[in-house]
Short mmCIF file of C-alpha atoms in Angstrom, two decimals:
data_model
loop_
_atom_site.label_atom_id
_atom_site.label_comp_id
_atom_site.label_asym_id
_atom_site.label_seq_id
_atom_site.Cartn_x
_atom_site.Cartn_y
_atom_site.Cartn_z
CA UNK A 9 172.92 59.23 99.23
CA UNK A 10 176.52 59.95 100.29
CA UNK A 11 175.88 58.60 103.91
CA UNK A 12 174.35 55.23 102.45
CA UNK A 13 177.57 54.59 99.52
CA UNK A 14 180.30 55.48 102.21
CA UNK A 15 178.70 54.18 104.95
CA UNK A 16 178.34 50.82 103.66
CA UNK A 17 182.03 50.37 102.63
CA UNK A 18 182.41 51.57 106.34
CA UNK A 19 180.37 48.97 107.30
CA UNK A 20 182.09 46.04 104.88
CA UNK A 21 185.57 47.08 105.82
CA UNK A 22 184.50 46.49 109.58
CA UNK A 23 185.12 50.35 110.39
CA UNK A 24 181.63 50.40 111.70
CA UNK A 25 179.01 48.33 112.80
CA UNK A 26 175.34 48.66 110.91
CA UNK A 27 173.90 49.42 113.93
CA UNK A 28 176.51 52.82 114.51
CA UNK A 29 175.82 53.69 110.60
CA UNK A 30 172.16 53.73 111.29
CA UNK A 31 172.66 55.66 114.72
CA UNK A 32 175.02 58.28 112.67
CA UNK A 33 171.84 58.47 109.66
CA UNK A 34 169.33 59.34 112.48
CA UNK A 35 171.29 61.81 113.92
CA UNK A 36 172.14 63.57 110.84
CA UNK A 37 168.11 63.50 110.07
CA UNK A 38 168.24 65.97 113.43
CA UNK A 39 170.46 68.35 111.89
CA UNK A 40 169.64 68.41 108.30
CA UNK A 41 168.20 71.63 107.73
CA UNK A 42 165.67 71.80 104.53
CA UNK A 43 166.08 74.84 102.21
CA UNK A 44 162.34 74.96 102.61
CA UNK A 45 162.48 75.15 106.39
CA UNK A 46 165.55 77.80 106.48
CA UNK A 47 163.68 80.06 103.75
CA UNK A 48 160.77 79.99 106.19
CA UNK A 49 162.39 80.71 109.23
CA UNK A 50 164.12 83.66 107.61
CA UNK A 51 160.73 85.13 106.36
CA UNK A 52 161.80 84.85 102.79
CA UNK A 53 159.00 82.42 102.26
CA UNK A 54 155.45 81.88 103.82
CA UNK A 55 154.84 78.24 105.15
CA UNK A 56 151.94 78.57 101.97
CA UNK A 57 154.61 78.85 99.84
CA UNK A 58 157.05 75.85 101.29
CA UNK A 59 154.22 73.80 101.12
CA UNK A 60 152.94 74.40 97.63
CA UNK A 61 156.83 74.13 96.34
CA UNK A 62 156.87 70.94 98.35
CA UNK A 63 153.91 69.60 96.77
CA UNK A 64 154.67 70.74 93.31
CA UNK A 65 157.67 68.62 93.68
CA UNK A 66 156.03 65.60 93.51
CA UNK A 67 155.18 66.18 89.92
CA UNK A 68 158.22 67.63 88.79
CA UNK A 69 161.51 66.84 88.81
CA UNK A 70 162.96 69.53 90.18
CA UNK A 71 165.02 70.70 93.21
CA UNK A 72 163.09 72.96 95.55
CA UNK A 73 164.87 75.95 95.06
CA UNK A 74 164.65 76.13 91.37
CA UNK A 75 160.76 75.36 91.51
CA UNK A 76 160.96 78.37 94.29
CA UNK A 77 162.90 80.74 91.47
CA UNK A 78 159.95 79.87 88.73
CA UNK A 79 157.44 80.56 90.58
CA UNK A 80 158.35 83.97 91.49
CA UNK A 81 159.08 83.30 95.43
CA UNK A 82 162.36 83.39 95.70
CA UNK A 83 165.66 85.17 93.17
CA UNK A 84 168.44 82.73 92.21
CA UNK A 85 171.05 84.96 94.61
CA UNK A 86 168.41 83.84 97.47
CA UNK A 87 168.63 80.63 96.51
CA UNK A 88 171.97 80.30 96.33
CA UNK A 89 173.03 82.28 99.46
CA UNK A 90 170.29 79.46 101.76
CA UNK A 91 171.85 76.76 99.71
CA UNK A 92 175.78 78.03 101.35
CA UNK A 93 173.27 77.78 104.47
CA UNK A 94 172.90 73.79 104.20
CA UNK A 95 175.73 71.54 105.09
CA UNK A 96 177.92 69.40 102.83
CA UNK A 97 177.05 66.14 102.97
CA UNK A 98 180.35 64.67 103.87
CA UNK A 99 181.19 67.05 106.77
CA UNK A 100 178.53 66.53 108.38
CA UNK A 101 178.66 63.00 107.73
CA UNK A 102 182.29 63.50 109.01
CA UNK A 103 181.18 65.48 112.40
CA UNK A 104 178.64 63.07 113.55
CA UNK A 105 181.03 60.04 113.62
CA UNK A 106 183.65 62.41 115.09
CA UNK A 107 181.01 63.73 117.36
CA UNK A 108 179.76 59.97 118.60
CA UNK A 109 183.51 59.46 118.49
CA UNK A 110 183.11 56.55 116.09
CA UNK A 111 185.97 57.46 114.30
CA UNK A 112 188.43 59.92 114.05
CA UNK A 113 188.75 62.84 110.98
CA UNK A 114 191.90 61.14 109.85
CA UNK A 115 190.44 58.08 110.12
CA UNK A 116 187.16 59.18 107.78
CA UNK A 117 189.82 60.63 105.54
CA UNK A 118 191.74 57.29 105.29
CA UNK A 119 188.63 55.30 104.75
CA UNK A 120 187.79 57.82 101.97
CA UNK A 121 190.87 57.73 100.42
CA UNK A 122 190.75 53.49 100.52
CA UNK A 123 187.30 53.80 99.58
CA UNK A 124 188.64 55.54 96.08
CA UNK A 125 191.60 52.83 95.35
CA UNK A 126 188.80 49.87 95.79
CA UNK A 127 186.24 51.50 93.06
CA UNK A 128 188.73 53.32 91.54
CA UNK A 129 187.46 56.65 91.20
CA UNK A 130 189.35 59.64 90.06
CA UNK A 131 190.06 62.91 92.74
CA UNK A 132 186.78 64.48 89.96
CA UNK A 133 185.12 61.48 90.58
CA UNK A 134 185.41 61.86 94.41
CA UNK A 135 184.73 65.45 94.18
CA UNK A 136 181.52 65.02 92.88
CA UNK A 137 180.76 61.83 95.60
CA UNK A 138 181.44 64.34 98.28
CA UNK A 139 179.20 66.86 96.89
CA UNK A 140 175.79 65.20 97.82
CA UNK A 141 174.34 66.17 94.19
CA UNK A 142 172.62 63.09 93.12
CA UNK A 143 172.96 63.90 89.48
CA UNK A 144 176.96 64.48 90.07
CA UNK A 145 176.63 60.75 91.66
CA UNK A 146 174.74 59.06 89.81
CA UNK A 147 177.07 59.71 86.30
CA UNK A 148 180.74 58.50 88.43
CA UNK A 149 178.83 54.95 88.83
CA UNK A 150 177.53 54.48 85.23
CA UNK A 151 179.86 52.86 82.93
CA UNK A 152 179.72 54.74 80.03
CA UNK A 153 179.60 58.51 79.20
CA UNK A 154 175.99 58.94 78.21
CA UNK A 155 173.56 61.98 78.75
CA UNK A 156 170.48 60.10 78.00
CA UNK A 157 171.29 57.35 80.43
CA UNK A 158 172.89 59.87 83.12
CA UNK A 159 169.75 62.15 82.91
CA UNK A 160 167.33 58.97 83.16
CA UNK A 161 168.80 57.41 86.22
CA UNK A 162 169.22 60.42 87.97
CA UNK A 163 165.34 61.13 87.32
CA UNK A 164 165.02 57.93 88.80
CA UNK A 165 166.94 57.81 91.96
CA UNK A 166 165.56 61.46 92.55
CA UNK A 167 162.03 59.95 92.31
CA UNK A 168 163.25 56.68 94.11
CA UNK A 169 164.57 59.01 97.30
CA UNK A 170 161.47 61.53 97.11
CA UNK A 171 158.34 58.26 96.73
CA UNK A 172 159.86 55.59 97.65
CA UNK A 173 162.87 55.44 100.55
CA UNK A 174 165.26 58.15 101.51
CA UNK A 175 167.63 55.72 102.25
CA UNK A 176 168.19 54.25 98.77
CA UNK A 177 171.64 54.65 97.16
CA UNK A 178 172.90 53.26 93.92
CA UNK A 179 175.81 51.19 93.18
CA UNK A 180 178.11 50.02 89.93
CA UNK A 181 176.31 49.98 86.68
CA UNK A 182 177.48 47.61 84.35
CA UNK A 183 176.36 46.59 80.90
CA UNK A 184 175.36 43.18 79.63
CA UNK A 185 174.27 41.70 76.81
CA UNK A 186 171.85 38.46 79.18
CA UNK A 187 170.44 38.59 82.06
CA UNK A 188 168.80 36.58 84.33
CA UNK A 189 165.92 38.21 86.36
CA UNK A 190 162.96 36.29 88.97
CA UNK A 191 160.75 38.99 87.90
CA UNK A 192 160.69 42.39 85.82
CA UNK A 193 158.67 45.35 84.66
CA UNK A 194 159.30 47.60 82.29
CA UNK A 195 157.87 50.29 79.92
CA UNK A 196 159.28 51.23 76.12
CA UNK A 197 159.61 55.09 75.25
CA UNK A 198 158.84 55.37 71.60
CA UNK A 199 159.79 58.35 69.17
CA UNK A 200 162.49 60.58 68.60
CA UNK A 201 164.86 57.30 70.82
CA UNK A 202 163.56 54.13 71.48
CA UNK A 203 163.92 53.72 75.06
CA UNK A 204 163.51 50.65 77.12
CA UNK A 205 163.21 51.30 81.01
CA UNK A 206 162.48 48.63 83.59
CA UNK A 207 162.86 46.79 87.49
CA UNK A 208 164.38 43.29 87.55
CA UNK A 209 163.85 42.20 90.87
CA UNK A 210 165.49 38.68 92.25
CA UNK A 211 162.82 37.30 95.19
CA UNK A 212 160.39 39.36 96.60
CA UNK A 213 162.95 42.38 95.93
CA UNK A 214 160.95 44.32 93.96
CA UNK A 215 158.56 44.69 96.97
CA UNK A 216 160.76 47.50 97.95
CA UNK A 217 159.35 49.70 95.37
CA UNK A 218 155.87 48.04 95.02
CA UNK A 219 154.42 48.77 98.44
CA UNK A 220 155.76 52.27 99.07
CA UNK A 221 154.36 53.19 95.84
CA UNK A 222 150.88 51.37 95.85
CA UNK A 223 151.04 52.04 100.11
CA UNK A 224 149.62 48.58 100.27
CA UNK A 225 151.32 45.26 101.69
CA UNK A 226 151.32 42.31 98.45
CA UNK A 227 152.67 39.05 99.52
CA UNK A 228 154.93 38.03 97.15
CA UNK A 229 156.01 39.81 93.49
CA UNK A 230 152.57 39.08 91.34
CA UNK A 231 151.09 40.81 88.87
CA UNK A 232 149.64 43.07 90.75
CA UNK A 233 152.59 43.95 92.61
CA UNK A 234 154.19 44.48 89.06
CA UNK A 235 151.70 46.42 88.18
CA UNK A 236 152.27 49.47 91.30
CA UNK A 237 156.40 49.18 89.89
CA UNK A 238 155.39 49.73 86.40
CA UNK A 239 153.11 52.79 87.60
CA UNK A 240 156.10 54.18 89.97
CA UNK A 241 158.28 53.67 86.40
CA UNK A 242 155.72 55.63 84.37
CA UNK A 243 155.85 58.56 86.54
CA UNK A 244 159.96 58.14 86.36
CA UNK A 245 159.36 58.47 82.15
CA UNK A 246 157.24 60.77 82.31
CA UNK A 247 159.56 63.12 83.99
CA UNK A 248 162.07 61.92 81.83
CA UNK A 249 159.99 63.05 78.61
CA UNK A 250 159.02 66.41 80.20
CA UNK A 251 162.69 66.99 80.48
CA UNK A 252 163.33 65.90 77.23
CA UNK A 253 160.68 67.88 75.66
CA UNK A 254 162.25 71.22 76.95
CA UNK A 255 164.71 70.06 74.41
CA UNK A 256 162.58 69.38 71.32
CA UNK A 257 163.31 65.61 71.86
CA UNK A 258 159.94 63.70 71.91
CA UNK A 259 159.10 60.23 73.01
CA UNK A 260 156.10 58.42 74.60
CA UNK A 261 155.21 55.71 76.75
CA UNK A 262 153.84 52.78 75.63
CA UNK A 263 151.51 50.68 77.69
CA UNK A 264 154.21 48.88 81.24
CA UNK A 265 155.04 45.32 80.35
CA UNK A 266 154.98 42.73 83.06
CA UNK A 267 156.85 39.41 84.10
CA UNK A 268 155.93 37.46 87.51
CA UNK A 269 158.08 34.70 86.46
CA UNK A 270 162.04 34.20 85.63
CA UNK A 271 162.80 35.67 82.44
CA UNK A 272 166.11 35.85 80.37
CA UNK A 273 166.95 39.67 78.47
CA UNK A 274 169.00 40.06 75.86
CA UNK A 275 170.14 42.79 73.87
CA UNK A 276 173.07 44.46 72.80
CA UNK A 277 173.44 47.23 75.31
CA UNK A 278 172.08 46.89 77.96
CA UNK A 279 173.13 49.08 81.40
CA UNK A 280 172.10 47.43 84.77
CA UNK A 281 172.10 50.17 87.29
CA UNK A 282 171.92 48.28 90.79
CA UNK A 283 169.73 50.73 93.06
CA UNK A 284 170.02 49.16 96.77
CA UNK A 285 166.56 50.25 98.87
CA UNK A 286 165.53 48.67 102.27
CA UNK A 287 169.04 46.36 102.14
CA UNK A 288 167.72 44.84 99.08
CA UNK A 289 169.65 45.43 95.41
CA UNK A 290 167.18 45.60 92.54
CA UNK A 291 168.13 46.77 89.05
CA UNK A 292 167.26 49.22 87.45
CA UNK A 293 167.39 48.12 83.56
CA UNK A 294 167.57 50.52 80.07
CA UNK A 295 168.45 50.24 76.70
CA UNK A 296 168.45 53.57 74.37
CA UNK A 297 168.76 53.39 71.35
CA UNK A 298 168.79 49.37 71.20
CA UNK A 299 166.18 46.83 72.01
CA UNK A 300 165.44 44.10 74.90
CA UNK A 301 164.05 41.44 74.31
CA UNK A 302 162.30 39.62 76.97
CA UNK A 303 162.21 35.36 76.90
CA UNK A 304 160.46 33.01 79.68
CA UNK A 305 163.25 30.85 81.65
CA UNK A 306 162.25 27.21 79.74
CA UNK A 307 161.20 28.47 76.19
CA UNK B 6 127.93 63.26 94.59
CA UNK B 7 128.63 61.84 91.08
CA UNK B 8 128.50 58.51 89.63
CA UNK B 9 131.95 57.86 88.13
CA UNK B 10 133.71 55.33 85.89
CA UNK B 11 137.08 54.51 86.23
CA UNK B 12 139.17 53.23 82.99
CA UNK B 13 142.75 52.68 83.23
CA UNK B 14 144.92 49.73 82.74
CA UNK B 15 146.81 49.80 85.81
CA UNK B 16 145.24 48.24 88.94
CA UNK B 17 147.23 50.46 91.34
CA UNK B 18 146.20 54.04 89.80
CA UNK B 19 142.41 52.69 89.81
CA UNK B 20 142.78 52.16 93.39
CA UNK B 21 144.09 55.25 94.32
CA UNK B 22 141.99 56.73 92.22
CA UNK B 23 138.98 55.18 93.69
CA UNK B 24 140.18 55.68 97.10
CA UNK B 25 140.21 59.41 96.77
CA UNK B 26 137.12 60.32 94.71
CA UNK B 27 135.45 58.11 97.19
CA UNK B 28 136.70 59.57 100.49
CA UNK B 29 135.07 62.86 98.70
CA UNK B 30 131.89 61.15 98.62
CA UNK B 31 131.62 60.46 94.61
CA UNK B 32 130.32 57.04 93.58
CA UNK B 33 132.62 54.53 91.74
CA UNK B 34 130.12 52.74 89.53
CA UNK B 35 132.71 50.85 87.42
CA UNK B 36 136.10 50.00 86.20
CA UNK B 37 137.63 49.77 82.86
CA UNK B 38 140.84 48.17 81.82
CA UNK B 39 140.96 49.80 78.77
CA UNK B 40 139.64 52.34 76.01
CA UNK B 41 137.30 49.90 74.83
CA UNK B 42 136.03 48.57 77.85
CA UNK B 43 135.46 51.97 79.27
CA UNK B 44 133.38 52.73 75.95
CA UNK B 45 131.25 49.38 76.90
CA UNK B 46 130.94 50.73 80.11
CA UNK B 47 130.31 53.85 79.75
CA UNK B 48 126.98 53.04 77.48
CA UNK B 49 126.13 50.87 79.70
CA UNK B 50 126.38 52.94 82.85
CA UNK B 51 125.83 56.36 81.80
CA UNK B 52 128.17 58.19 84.10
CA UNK B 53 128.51 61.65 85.38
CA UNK B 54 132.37 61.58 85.05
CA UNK B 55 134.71 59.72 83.51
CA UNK B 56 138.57 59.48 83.90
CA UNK B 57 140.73 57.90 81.12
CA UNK B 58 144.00 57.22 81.32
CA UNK B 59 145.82 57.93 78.49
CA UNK B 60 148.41 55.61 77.91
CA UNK B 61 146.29 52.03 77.82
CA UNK B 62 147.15 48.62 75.43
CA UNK B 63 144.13 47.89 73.06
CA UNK B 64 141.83 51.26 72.45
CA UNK B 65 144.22 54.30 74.55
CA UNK B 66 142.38 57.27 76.36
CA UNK B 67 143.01 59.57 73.66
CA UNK B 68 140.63 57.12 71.31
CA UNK B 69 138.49 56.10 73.95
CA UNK B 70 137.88 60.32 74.35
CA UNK B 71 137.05 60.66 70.50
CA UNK B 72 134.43 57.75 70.99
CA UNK B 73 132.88 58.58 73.88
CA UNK B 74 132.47 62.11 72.89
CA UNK B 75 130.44 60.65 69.82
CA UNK B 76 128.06 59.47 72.27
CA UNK B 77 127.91 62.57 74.40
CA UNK B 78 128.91 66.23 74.71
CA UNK B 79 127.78 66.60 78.36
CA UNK B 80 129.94 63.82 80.34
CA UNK B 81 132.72 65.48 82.00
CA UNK B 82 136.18 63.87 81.13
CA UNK B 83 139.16 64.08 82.88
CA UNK B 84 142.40 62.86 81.45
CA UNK B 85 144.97 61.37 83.70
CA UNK B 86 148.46 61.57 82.22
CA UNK B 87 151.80 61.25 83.14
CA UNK B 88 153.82 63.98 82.94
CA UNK B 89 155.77 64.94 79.60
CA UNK B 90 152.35 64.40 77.55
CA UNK B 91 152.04 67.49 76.62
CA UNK B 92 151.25 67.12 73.23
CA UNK B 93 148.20 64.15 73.52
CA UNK B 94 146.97 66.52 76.48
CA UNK B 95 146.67 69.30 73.26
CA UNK B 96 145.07 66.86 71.26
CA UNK B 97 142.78 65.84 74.16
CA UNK B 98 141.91 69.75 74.56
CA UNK B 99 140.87 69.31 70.60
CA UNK B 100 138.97 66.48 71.12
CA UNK B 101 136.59 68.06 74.15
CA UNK B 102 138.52 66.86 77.30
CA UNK B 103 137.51 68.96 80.15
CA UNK B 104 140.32 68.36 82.84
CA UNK B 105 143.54 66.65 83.60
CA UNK B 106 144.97 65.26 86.46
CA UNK B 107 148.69 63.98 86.53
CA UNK B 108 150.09 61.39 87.96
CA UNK B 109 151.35 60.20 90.95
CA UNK B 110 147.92 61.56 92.47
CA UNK B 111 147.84 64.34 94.76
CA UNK B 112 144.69 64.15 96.56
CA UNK B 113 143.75 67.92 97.12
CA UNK B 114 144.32 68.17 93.37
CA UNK B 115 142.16 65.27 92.29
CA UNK B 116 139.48 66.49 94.52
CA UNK B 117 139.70 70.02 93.31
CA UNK B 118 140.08 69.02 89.60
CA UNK B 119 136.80 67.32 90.34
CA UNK B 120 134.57 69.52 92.39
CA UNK B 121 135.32 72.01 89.99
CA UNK B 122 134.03 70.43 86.85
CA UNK B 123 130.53 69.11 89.02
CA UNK B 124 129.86 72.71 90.12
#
């Protein structure tokens, strides 16, 4: 997700043209190496193995290695020593524009170091942009310090990058207490917190999530395009209530909600967590602990 | 080959359900929306197999399992659940679910989940 945040400030700041950021992606697709693939190659793992760890994955929300460790295949200390064996996001982000002499390494560090000023991240903050970890990401762009919501959108964009496109990144959250959407689905978690969880799309945006998920083309956001975002945002909860069940906290879903039609939300707290996937921003709506209420544009 | 019934709220997971019990050569003989319309149906088409979603508005899977039990012992049931349900999938085991499948599908495991309970 690195590739996609920095690369588009590249990209606005006219450092690099969309077409060179989506040259330096592909290339770096070449070269990433998957722990799966490296464990393979260095007998540690049968391709059985890789495979059933792969496919686990799409049912749990958790990183390949660690599903690796539970199931016996693989020690931590194995783990960790293939992880070392995978390159940090950033330099290699760093060697392909060098390497397609794009840019210069002072000028990447430059960029980076505007790039911090304009959001106004701290050297921690950058530390943890640079580190690739999605979970270490995802908490420098919320707006307030909150486990619940940090662990919830990072199930999500995890889910988001492993269903839906590998090229989705987030941006700024930011809390409101309206907003105006085209169209929205969401799902309440009920129980030990009362949860609400949603996609507000603006347009046809939600589309971006719809037909990966349902792998079928609608033609506009309608119900029944709602209804494949609401499923993809069930499977987010219900990784989010596994997780949360490992720590005694218990909630449950409640039947997805849909809106084809503008709708105003309101509610005190309310964090808007823009997720951009195929070009397109959509948002990426909870509340814990405090309600949304939902009102048709007119009423 | 068995004749199945499909109840679950969400149009999406009864297509892909559909889709991959009938690329293994079952036989979709209806679709439910919810608990209570899958009861209706169920009488009314006397299935080999039923799956019931769990979370569904109206009558959910969990009391659309109680109910259909009532009316037979020997349909096989298979819950589909998110994941993170693990206590309704205990009180599913209680009330004489046979199987569970989790979603987002994966096909091999539907299939399996299936073939197994029909042998």
């Amino acid at each position: 997700m690195f590739n996609q945040i920095f690369g588009k400030y590249l990209v606005d700041s006219g450092r690099l043209t969309e077409e060179q950021l989506q040259d330096v992606i592909e290339s770096e697709a070449e070269v990433r190496v998957k722990l799966g693939l490296i464990a393979v190659a260095e007998k540690l793992l049968t391709k059985e193995q890789a495979d059933e760890i792969n496919q686990l994955q799409t049912i749990m929300d958790k990183r390949f290695g660690d599903i690796a460790v539970m199931k016996g295949y693989l020690n931590e200390e194995t783990v960790a020593s293939l992880l070392k064996k995978q390159a940090n996001v950033y330099m290699l982000f760093c060697q392909t524009l060098i390497d397609k002499e794009i840019m210069t390494l002072e000028e990447v560090d430059q960029a980076l170091a505007d790039y911090q000023t304009m959001e106004g991240f701290t050297h921690s903050d950058m530390d943890d942009l640079v580190s690739g970890d999605v979970d270490r990401t995802v908490r420098i762009f919320l707006p307030q310090d909150s486990a619940l919501d940090a662990q919830l959108c990072g199930i999500m964009i995890r889910t988001v990058l492993r269903i839906i496109n590998e090229n989705a990144y987030v941006t700024k959250a930011f809390m409101v207490n309206e907003l105006t959407v085209d169209n929205f689905a969401m799902q309440k978690l009920l129980g030990d917190h009362t949860i609400y969880v949603g996609f507000a799309g603006a347009s046809d945006s939600l589309l971006n999530v719809a037909e990966p998920f349902a792998n079928e083309e609608f033609e506009r956001v309608d119900m029944d395009a709602l209804d494949a975002v609401g499923e993809f945002i069930n499977c987010v909860n219900g990784l989010f209530a596994s997780d949360l069940s490992v720590k005694n906290i218990n909630v449950d879903m409640a039947p997805p909600e849909y809106f084809d039609s503008p709708v105003k939300l309101s509610g005190e707290q309310i964090c808007v967590f823009p997720v951009v996937i195929g070009d397109e921003p959509i948002n990426f709506i909870l509340s814990v602990d405090s309600s949304i209420q939902v009102t048709p544009i007119g009423e | 080959m068995a004749k199945v019934l499909i109840v679950d709220d969400s149009r999406t997971s009864r297509k892909m359900l559909r889709n991959v019990l009938e690329n293994n050569g079952h036989v979709i003989v209806d679709e439910a929306m919810n608990g209570q319309e899958g009861v209706q149906k169920f009488q009314a088409c006397k299935p080999d197999l039923v799956t019931l979603d769990i979370t569904m508005p109206i009558v959910d899977g969990v009391e659309a399992l109680k109910m259909i039990r009532a009316f037979s012992s020997d349909v096989k049931i298979v819950m589909v659940t998110a994941a993170g349900q693990k206590s309704k999938m205990i009180e599913c085991i209680k009330l004489g679910a046979d199987e569970f499948i989790t979603k987002p599908y994966e096909p091999g495991e539907v299939a399996r989940v299936v073939e197994s309970l029909l042998s």
